[in-house]
Coordinates of C-alpha atoms (C1' of nucleotides) in Angstrom, one line a residue:
Chain A
X997 CA 21.0 46.8 -94.8
X998 CA 19.7 50.0 -93.3
X999 CA 18.2 48.5 -90.1
X1000 CA 21.1 47.1 -88.2
X1001 CA 20.5 43.6 -86.8
X1002 CA 22.3 43.8 -83.5
X1003 CA 20.2 46.8 -82.4
X1004 CA 16.6 45.8 -83.4
X1005 CA 14.7 48.2 -85.5
X1006 CA 13.1 50.9 -83.5
X1007 CA 9.5 49.9 -82.9
X1008 CA 6.8 52.1 -84.3
X1009 CA 5.5 54.8 -82.0
X1010 CA 2.1 54.1 -80.5
X1011 CA -0.2 55.3 -77.7
X1012 CA 0.4 52.1 -75.8
X1013 CA 4.2 52.3 -76.0
X1014 CA 4.2 55.9 -74.9
X1015 CA 1.9 55.1 -71.9
X1016 CA 4.1 52.2 -70.9
X1017 CA 7.3 54.2 -71.0
X1018 CA 5.6 57.0 -69.0
X1019 CA 4.5 54.5 -66.4
X1020 CA 8.1 53.3 -66.3
X1021 CA 9.7 56.6 -65.8
X1022 CA 7.1 57.4 -63.2
X1023 CA 7.7 54.3 -61.2
X1024 CA 11.4 54.9 -61.3
X1025 CA 11.6 58.7 -60.8
X1026 CA 8.2 60.0 -60.0
X1027 CA 5.6 61.7 -62.2
X1028 CA 7.4 65.0 -62.0
X1029 CA 10.1 63.5 -64.1
X1030 CA 7.7 62.0 -66.6
X1031 CA 7.7 65.0 -68.8
X1032 CA 7.0 65.2 -72.5
X1033 CA 10.7 65.8 -73.2
X1034 CA 11.9 63.0 -70.9
X1035 CA 9.4 60.4 -72.2
X1036 CA 10.3 61.4 -75.8
X1037 CA 13.9 60.9 -75.0
X1038 CA 13.2 57.5 -73.5
X1039 CA 11.4 56.4 -76.8
X1040 CA 14.3 57.9 -78.7
X1041 CA 12.7 60.8 -80.5
X1042 CA 12.1 64.5 -80.2
X1043 CA 9.3 65.8 -77.9
X1044 CA 7.2 66.9 -80.9
X1045 CA 6.5 63.3 -81.8
X1046 CA 4.4 62.7 -78.7
X1047 CA 2.0 65.4 -79.8
X1048 CA 0.8 63.2 -82.5
X1049 CA -0.8 60.9 -79.9
X1050 CA -1.5 63.3 -77.0
X1051 CA -2.7 66.9 -77.3
X1052 CA -0.8 67.9 -74.2
X1053 CA 0.7 66.7 -71.0
X1054 CA -2.6 66.6 -69.2
X1055 CA -4.0 64.2 -71.8
X1056 CA -1.0 61.9 -71.4
X1057 CA -1.5 61.9 -67.6
X1058 CA -5.2 61.1 -68.0
X1059 CA -4.3 58.1 -70.2
X1060 CA -1.8 56.9 -67.6
X1061 CA -4.4 57.1 -64.9
X1062 CA -7.0 55.1 -66.9
X1063 CA -4.4 52.5 -67.7
X1064 CA -3.7 52.1 -63.9
X1065 CA -7.4 52.0 -63.2
X1066 CA -7.6 49.1 -65.7
X1067 CA -5.2 47.1 -63.6
X1068 CA -7.1 47.5 -60.4
X1069 CA -8.7 44.3 -59.1
X1070 CA -12.2 44.5 -57.8
X1071 CA -12.7 43.2 -54.3
X1072 CA -14.3 39.7 -53.9
X1073 CA -17.7 39.0 -52.6
X1074 CA -18.9 39.9 -49.1
X1075 CA -20.9 42.5 -47.3
X1076 CA -21.2 45.7 -49.2
X1077 CA -19.6 48.0 -46.7
X1078 CA -16.1 46.4 -46.4
X1079 CA -16.1 46.0 -50.2
X1080 CA -17.0 49.6 -50.7
X1081 CA -14.3 50.8 -48.3
X1082 CA -11.8 48.5 -49.9
X1083 CA -12.5 49.8 -53.4
X1084 CA -12.3 53.4 -52.4
X1085 CA -9.1 52.8 -50.4
X1086 CA -7.6 50.9 -53.4
X1087 CA -8.2 53.9 -55.6
X1088 CA -6.8 56.3 -53.0
X1089 CA -3.6 54.2 -52.7
X1090 CA -3.2 53.8 -56.4
X1091 CA -3.1 57.6 -56.7
X1092 CA -1.0 58.0 -53.5
X1093 CA 1.7 55.6 -54.8
X1094 CA 2.5 57.9 -57.6
X1095 CA 2.7 61.3 -56.0
X1096 CA 1.5 63.9 -58.4
X1097 CA -0.9 61.6 -60.1
X1098 CA -3.5 62.6 -57.6
X1099 CA -2.9 66.2 -58.3
X1100 CA -3.3 65.5 -62.0
X1101 CA -6.5 63.6 -61.4
X1102 CA -8.1 66.6 -59.7
X1103 CA -7.3 68.8 -62.6
X1104 CA -8.1 66.6 -65.5
X1105 CA -11.2 64.9 -64.1
X1106 CA -10.6 61.4 -65.6
X1107 CA -13.5 60.0 -67.5
X1108 CA -12.0 57.0 -69.3
X1109 CA -13.8 53.7 -69.6
X1110 CA -12.1 52.2 -66.5
X1111 CA -13.1 55.1 -64.4
X1112 CA -16.7 54.6 -65.5
X1113 CA -16.5 51.0 -64.5
X1114 CA -15.3 52.0 -61.0
X1115 CA -18.1 54.5 -60.6
X1116 CA -20.6 51.8 -61.6
X1117 CA -19.2 49.5 -58.9
X1118 CA -19.3 52.2 -56.3
X1119 CA -22.9 53.0 -57.2
X1120 CA -24.0 49.4 -57.0
X1121 CA -22.4 48.9 -53.6
X1122 CA -24.0 52.1 -52.3
X1123 CA -27.4 50.9 -53.6
X1124 CA -26.8 47.6 -51.9
X1125 CA -26.2 49.6 -48.7
X1126 CA -29.6 51.3 -49.1
X1127 CA -28.8 54.5 -51.0
X1128 CA -31.3 56.1 -53.3
X1129 CA -30.2 54.9 -56.8
X1130 CA -30.9 58.4 -58.1
X1131 CA -28.3 59.8 -55.7
X1132 CA -25.8 56.9 -55.8
X1133 CA -23.9 58.7 -58.6
X1134 CA -23.4 61.7 -56.4
X1135 CA -22.2 59.5 -53.6
X1136 CA -19.7 57.8 -55.8
X1137 CA -18.5 61.2 -57.0
X1138 CA -18.0 62.4 -53.5
X1139 CA -16.1 59.3 -52.5
X1140 CA -13.7 59.6 -55.4
X1141 CA -13.2 63.3 -54.8
X1142 CA -12.2 62.6 -51.2
X1143 CA -10.0 59.7 -52.2
X1144 CA -8.2 61.9 -54.8
X1145 CA -7.7 64.7 -52.3
X1146 CA -6.5 62.4 -49.6
X1147 CA -4.1 60.8 -52.0
X1148 CA -2.8 64.3 -53.0
X1149 CA -2.1 65.0 -49.3
X1150 CA -0.8 61.6 -48.2
X1151 CA 1.5 61.5 -51.2
X1152 CA 5.1 60.8 -50.4
X1153 CA 7.1 63.8 -51.3
X1154 CA 9.1 63.1 -54.5
X1155 CA 12.8 63.3 -54.3
X1156 CA 13.5 66.9 -53.7
X1157 CA 9.9 68.1 -53.9
X1158 CA 11.0 71.1 -52.0
X1159 CA 10.2 69.0 -49.0
X1160 CA 13.3 67.4 -47.6
X1161 CA 12.7 67.8 -43.9
X1162 CA 15.5 66.5 -41.7
X1163 CA 13.9 63.4 -40.4
X1164 CA 10.1 63.9 -40.7
X1165 CA 8.2 65.5 -43.5
X1166 CA 8.4 69.2 -42.6
X1167 CA 4.9 69.6 -43.9
X1168 CA 3.6 67.3 -41.1
X1169 CA 5.9 68.9 -38.6
X1170 CA 4.5 72.3 -39.4
X1171 CA 1.0 71.1 -38.5
X1172 CA 2.1 69.5 -35.3
X1173 CA 3.8 72.7 -34.2
X1174 CA 0.8 74.7 -35.2
X1175 CA -1.6 72.5 -33.2
X1176 CA 0.7 72.1 -30.2
X1177 CA 1.3 75.8 -30.0
X1178 CA -2.4 76.7 -30.3
X1179 CA -3.4 79.7 -28.2
X1180 CA -6.1 78.6 -25.7
X1181 CA -7.5 82.1 -25.9
X1182 CA -7.8 82.4 -29.6
X1183 CA -8.4 78.7 -30.5
X1184 CA -9.7 77.0 -27.3
X1185 CA -11.1 73.9 -29.1
X1186 CA -7.9 73.2 -30.9
X1187 CA -5.9 73.7 -27.7
X1188 CA -8.3 71.3 -25.9
X1189 CA -8.8 68.6 -28.5
X1190 CA -6.0 69.1 -31.0
X1191 CA -4.2 66.1 -29.7
X1192 CA -6.9 63.9 -31.1
X1193 CA -5.9 65.0 -34.5
X1194 CA -2.3 64.0 -33.9
X1195 CA -3.1 60.8 -32.0
X1196 CA -4.4 58.5 -34.7
X1197 CA -2.6 57.1 -37.7
X1198 CA -3.2 58.3 -41.2
X1199 CA -5.0 54.9 -41.8
X1200 CA -7.4 55.5 -38.9
X1201 CA -7.9 59.0 -40.1
X1202 CA -8.8 57.8 -43.6
X1203 CA -11.1 55.2 -42.3
X1204 CA -13.0 57.7 -40.3
X1205 CA -13.4 59.9 -43.4
X1206 CA -14.7 57.0 -45.3
X1207 CA -17.2 56.0 -42.6
X1208 CA -18.4 59.5 -42.1
X1209 CA -19.0 60.0 -45.8
X1210 CA -20.7 56.7 -46.3
X1211 CA -23.0 57.4 -43.4
X1212 CA -23.8 60.8 -44.8
X1213 CA -24.4 59.6 -48.3
X1214 CA -26.9 57.0 -47.0
X1215 CA -28.6 59.5 -44.7
X1216 CA -29.1 62.6 -46.8
X1217 CA -31.9 63.5 -49.1
X1218 CA -31.6 65.4 -52.4
X1219 CA -30.9 69.1 -51.9
X1220 CA -33.5 70.2 -54.4
X1221 CA -36.3 69.1 -52.1
X1222 CA -35.9 71.9 -49.6
X1223 CA -37.8 75.2 -49.7
Chain B
X240 CA 22.0 112.7 -55.7
X241 CA 21.9 109.1 -56.2
X242 CA 18.2 108.4 -55.6
X243 CA 16.4 110.3 -58.3
X244 CA 13.4 112.2 -57.1
X245 CA 11.0 111.8 -60.0
X246 CA 11.2 108.0 -59.6
X247 CA 10.8 107.4 -55.9
X248 CA 13.5 105.3 -54.3
X249 CA 12.8 101.6 -54.7
X250 CA 11.1 100.4 -51.4
X251 CA 13.0 97.8 -49.4
X252 CA 12.1 94.2 -50.2
X253 CA 9.8 92.6 -47.6
X254 CA 7.7 89.5 -47.1
X255 CA 4.6 91.7 -47.2
X256 CA 5.5 93.4 -50.4
X257 CA 6.3 90.2 -52.2
X258 CA 3.0 88.6 -51.1
X259 CA 1.1 91.7 -52.3
X260 CA 2.7 91.7 -55.6
X261 CA 2.1 88.0 -56.0
X262 CA -1.5 88.4 -55.2
X263 CA -1.6 91.2 -57.8
X264 CA -0.1 89.1 -60.6
X265 CA -2.4 86.3 -59.6
X266 CA -5.5 88.4 -59.8
X267 CA -4.5 89.7 -63.2
X268 CA -3.0 86.7 -64.9
X269 CA -3.6 83.6 -62.7
X270 CA -1.4 81.8 -60.3
X271 CA 0.4 80.0 -63.0
X272 CA 1.9 83.3 -64.1
X273 CA 2.8 84.2 -60.5
X274 CA 6.2 82.5 -60.8
X275 CA 9.3 83.4 -58.8
X276 CA 10.9 84.9 -61.8
X277 CA 7.8 86.9 -62.7
X278 CA 7.2 88.3 -59.2
X279 CA 10.9 89.1 -59.0
X280 CA 10.7 91.1 -62.2
X281 CA 7.6 92.9 -60.9
X282 CA 9.5 94.0 -57.8
X283 CA 12.4 94.9 -60.1
X284 CA 15.0 92.5 -59.0
X285 CA 16.5 89.1 -59.9
X286 CA 14.7 85.9 -58.9
X287 CA 17.4 85.0 -56.4
X288 CA 16.3 87.9 -54.1
X289 CA 13.0 86.2 -53.3
X290 CA 14.8 83.2 -51.8
X291 CA 15.8 85.5 -48.9
X292 CA 12.2 85.5 -47.8
X293 CA 10.7 82.2 -49.1
X294 CA 12.6 79.0 -49.2
X295 CA 10.8 78.0 -52.4
X296 CA 7.7 78.5 -54.5
X297 CA 5.5 76.3 -52.3
X298 CA 6.3 78.5 -49.3
X299 CA 5.4 81.7 -51.2
X300 CA 2.0 80.1 -52.2
X301 CA 1.4 79.1 -48.6
X302 CA 1.9 82.6 -47.5
X303 CA -0.5 83.9 -50.1
X304 CA -3.2 81.5 -49.0
X305 CA -2.9 82.5 -45.4
X306 CA -3.0 86.1 -46.4
X307 CA -6.3 85.5 -48.3
X308 CA -7.6 83.5 -45.4
X309 CA -7.0 86.5 -43.2
X310 CA -9.3 88.6 -45.4
X311 CA -12.2 86.1 -45.1
X312 CA -15.1 87.5 -43.1
X313 CA -16.8 85.1 -40.7
X314 CA -20.5 84.7 -41.1
X315 CA -22.8 86.5 -38.8
X316 CA -25.0 84.9 -36.1
X317 CA -27.7 82.5 -36.8
X318 CA -28.4 78.8 -36.6
X319 CA -25.2 76.7 -36.8
X320 CA -25.8 74.8 -40.0
X321 CA -26.3 77.7 -42.4
X322 CA -23.3 79.3 -40.8
X323 CA -21.2 76.2 -41.2
X324 CA -22.2 75.8 -44.8
X325 CA -21.5 79.4 -45.5
X326 CA -18.0 79.2 -44.0
X327 CA -17.0 76.1 -45.9
X328 CA -18.4 77.5 -49.1
X329 CA -16.6 80.7 -48.7
X330 CA -13.3 78.8 -48.2
X331 CA -14.1 76.8 -51.3
X332 CA -14.8 79.8 -53.4
X333 CA -11.8 81.7 -52.1
X334 CA -9.7 78.9 -53.5
X335 CA -11.8 78.4 -56.7
X336 CA -11.4 82.0 -57.6
X337 CA -7.7 81.6 -58.0
X338 CA -7.4 78.4 -60.0
X339 CA -4.2 76.7 -59.0
X340 CA -4.4 77.9 -55.5
X341 CA -6.5 75.0 -54.5
X342 CA -4.0 72.6 -56.1
X343 CA -1.2 74.3 -54.1
X344 CA -3.3 74.1 -50.9
X345 CA -3.5 70.3 -51.3
X346 CA 0.2 69.9 -51.6
X347 CA 1.4 72.3 -49.0
X348 CA -1.2 71.7 -46.3
X349 CA -1.6 75.2 -45.1
X350 CA -1.1 75.6 -41.3
X351 CA -0.8 79.3 -40.9
X352 CA -2.5 81.2 -38.1
X353 CA -5.5 82.2 -40.1
X354 CA -6.1 78.5 -41.1
X355 CA -6.1 77.6 -37.5
X356 CA -8.7 80.2 -36.8
X357 CA -10.9 78.8 -39.5
X358 CA -10.5 75.3 -38.1
X359 CA -11.5 76.5 -34.7
X360 CA -14.7 78.1 -36.1
X361 CA -15.6 75.0 -37.9
X362 CA -15.1 72.9 -34.8
X363 CA -17.2 75.2 -32.7
X364 CA -20.0 75.1 -35.2
X365 CA -19.9 71.3 -35.4
X366 CA -20.0 71.0 -31.7
X367 CA -22.9 73.4 -31.6
X368 CA -24.5 71.0 -34.1
X369 CA -24.0 68.1 -31.7
X370 CA -20.7 66.6 -32.8
X371 CA -18.4 64.9 -30.2
X372 CA -15.8 67.6 -29.4
X373 CA -13.1 65.0 -29.6
X374 CA -14.0 64.3 -33.2
X375 CA -14.8 67.9 -34.3
X376 CA -11.3 68.4 -35.5
X377 CA -11.6 65.4 -37.8
X378 CA -14.8 66.8 -39.1
X379 CA -13.3 70.2 -39.8
X380 CA -10.4 68.5 -41.6
X381 CA -12.7 66.6 -43.8
X382 CA -14.8 69.6 -44.7
X383 CA -11.7 71.6 -45.6
X384 CA -10.3 68.7 -47.6
X385 CA -13.5 68.4 -49.7
X386 CA -13.7 72.2 -50.1
X387 CA -10.1 72.2 -51.4
X388 CA -10.7 69.3 -53.8
X389 CA -14.0 70.8 -55.0
X390 CA -12.2 74.1 -55.7
X391 CA -9.5 72.4 -57.6
X392 CA -12.1 70.8 -59.8
X393 CA -14.4 73.7 -60.2
X394 CA -11.5 76.0 -60.9
X395 CA -12.0 78.0 -64.0
X396 CA -9.3 76.9 -66.5
X397 CA -6.6 79.6 -66.7
X398 CA -6.0 81.2 -70.1
X399 CA -4.6 78.4 -72.1
X400 CA -4.5 75.9 -69.4
X401 CA -4.5 73.3 -72.2
X402 CA -8.2 73.5 -71.9
X403 CA -9.6 75.8 -74.6
X404 CA -12.6 73.8 -75.6
X405 CA -14.6 75.4 -78.4
X406 CA -17.5 76.7 -76.4
X407 CA -17.7 74.6 -73.2
X408 CA -14.9 73.3 -71.1
X409 CA -13.8 70.2 -72.9
X410 CA -13.2 68.6 -69.5
X411 CA -16.9 68.8 -68.7
X412 CA -17.8 67.8 -72.2
X413 CA -15.7 64.6 -71.9
X414 CA -17.7 63.6 -68.8
X415 CA -21.0 64.3 -70.4
X416 CA -20.1 62.2 -73.4
X417 CA -18.8 59.5 -71.2
X418 CA -22.1 59.3 -69.2
X419 CA -24.4 59.7 -72.1
X420 CA -22.6 57.0 -74.0
X421 CA -22.6 54.6 -71.0
X422 CA -23.1 51.0 -72.1
X423 CA -26.2 49.6 -70.4
X424 CA -24.6 46.2 -70.3
X425 CA -21.4 47.2 -68.7
X426 CA -22.5 50.1 -66.6
X427 CA -26.3 49.8 -66.1
X428 CA -26.6 52.1 -63.1
X429 CA -24.8 54.9 -64.9
X430 CA -26.9 54.3 -68.0
X431 CA -30.1 54.5 -65.9
X432 CA -29.2 57.2 -63.4
X433 CA -26.4 59.1 -65.1
X434 CA -28.7 61.9 -66.0
X435 CA -29.0 62.9 -62.4
X436 CA -25.4 63.7 -62.3
X437 CA -25.8 66.0 -65.3
X438 CA -29.1 67.5 -64.2
X439 CA -28.2 69.7 -61.2
X440 CA -26.0 72.7 -61.1
X441 CA -22.5 72.7 -59.6
X442 CA -24.0 74.7 -56.7
X443 CA -26.6 72.0 -56.0
X444 CA -23.9 69.4 -56.3
X445 CA -21.7 71.2 -53.8
X446 CA -24.5 71.7 -51.4
X447 CA -25.3 68.0 -51.5
X448 CA -21.7 67.2 -50.8
X449 CA -21.7 69.5 -47.8
X450 CA -25.0 68.2 -46.3
X451 CA -23.9 64.6 -46.8
X452 CA -20.6 65.2 -45.0
X453 CA -22.1 67.2 -42.2
X454 CA -24.7 64.5 -41.6
X455 CA -22.0 61.9 -41.6
X456 CA -19.7 63.8 -39.3
X457 CA -22.5 64.1 -36.8
X458 CA -23.6 60.5 -37.1
X459 CA -20.3 58.6 -37.0
X460 CA -18.5 57.3 -34.0
X461 CA -14.7 57.1 -33.7
X462 CA -13.2 54.4 -35.8
X463 CA -11.0 53.1 -33.0
X464 CA -14.0 51.8 -31.0
X465 CA -14.6 48.9 -33.3
X466 CA -13.2 45.4 -32.8
Chain C
dA186 C1' 22.3 90.0 -43.0
dC187 C1' 20.5 91.2 -47.2
dC188 C1' 20.6 91.4 -52.0
dT189 C1' 21.8 90.2 -56.7
dG190 C1' 23.5 88.9 -61.9
dA191 C1' 24.5 85.1 -64.0
dA192 C1' 24.5 80.4 -64.7
dC193 C1' 22.7 75.5 -64.6
dA194 C1' 19.6 72.4 -65.8
dC195 C1' 15.6 72.0 -67.1
dC196 C1' 10.3 72.7 -69.0
dG197 C1' 5.7 72.7 -72.8
dT198 C1' 4.5 73.6 -77.2
dT199 C1' 4.7 74.9 -82.1
dC200 C1' 6.7 75.4 -86.7
dA201 C1' 8.3 74.0 -91.0
dA202 C1' 10.1 70.5 -93.2
dG203 C1' 10.6 65.8 -94.2
dT204 C1' 8.8 60.7 -95.3
Chain D
dA836 C1' -0.8 60.6 -91.9
dC837 C1' 3.0 60.3 -89.2
dC838 C1' 7.2 61.9 -87.6
dT839 C1' 10.9 65.1 -86.4
dG840 C1' 14.9 68.8 -85.3
dA841 C1' 15.1 73.1 -84.0
dA842 C1' 13.3 77.0 -82.1
dC843 C1' 10.5 80.0 -78.9
dA844 C1' 9.4 81.4 -74.6
dC845 C1' 9.6 80.2 -70.6
dC846 C1' 10.7 77.7 -65.6
dG847 C1' 13.0 76.9 -60.2
dT848 C1' 17.0 77.1 -57.8
dT849 C1' 21.9 77.8 -56.6
dC850 C1' 26.4 80.1 -56.7
dA851 C1' 29.7 83.5 -56.0
dA852 C1' 30.1 88.0 -55.3
dG853 C1' 28.8 92.3 -53.7
dT854 C1' 26.9 95.8 -49.9

DNA sequence: ACCTGAACACCGTTCAAGT
DNA sequence: ACCTGAACACCGTTCAAGT
């Protein structure tokens, strides 16, 4: 009669369970709270137990990212460019939704099976758009890099991420002040054209990044060829 | 006779001194060790004292980045494109040299006076290259974003950054294994062209990123214009 | 104002021992 | 093998009190 019946026997620990619980804590309280100790507590054990499945925190985060990637739906048929933009934007938003995940992604360089599949799709869309297949991999890489970085920036500050501006994010506010207060002597171009940076929405901004990069990827030749 | 003469009187705390000491600890042991507690100890006080000058750790890091930016030398005269590439590469390397700094830069969005000056220079070089002045700010933004992200990736793992692969960085190794082991059925393009990704050096890779982005920035029109 | 010791509420990771 | 409590060596930040 050791396992009580009213409280079902504790399920066996497993990679999957740990990842699920981590995702859960993350959704509720942000990645910053999804620590080894906290997750361990949530699965009702000591922190040491997790180290049987993940060598360290970074590896746990990598697993979480690949899990999320697996849930991403690929855009339907249509012209290559909107599909490409959609795919990269989805990836960006996936990371931006869980602030801190993007930061992790930059450090750990995910390379799980689902990431490979995403890269394959990006490459195929770029090739459809006319890219040199030999360089499509670089193009995909660049798009993912920018998406990750943009997500890390966009990222909603977590509760008390040392960023509790009164009404607006003080991070944004600092930039606005810096641009508006630009000295026309020292920084004439910013003084003249800075408003353009503040004028459009983050979405417009992101779309411009995307378009510029796609245009560049399609236009540029391999670096090696020169000299 | 309260201040002993053999041990000079403790200098008064100041923003500058704290930044200098932080830079010092960073250079010797990496940003990860440059904690509030550690820096406080180095200036021989309790951690609480630093909070008189910096509201939190992120603010200290931002100050450190702007200080480093101030020490950056601007490239000499010459054609705009090499100068532009040099400038962005310098910024990337400045961040890559202190692993973790790049990660901080993404989160805190530096906007100090020295960053503004860098943006101004980038804008002016882009305009020299033929960019629409109204969009040069976006271009500079994109270049800095990529530089920061690339630096965060490149970044040499700090001593025991949970990344002590036997001989090579295990992070890199994981990608190599993933690409080499790509399934030709599931990911045919990677299987076919993946070697290109492994073939060139990080420097070539970076230069390609730069060229692609510059080409794109010069080619693309404002997003707003469509529809 | 500026400065501080002490405390609060946490971390990641490893060890030695258990099953 | 898998699992774990306890320990080690840290964190950021705030408080209440001092000068």
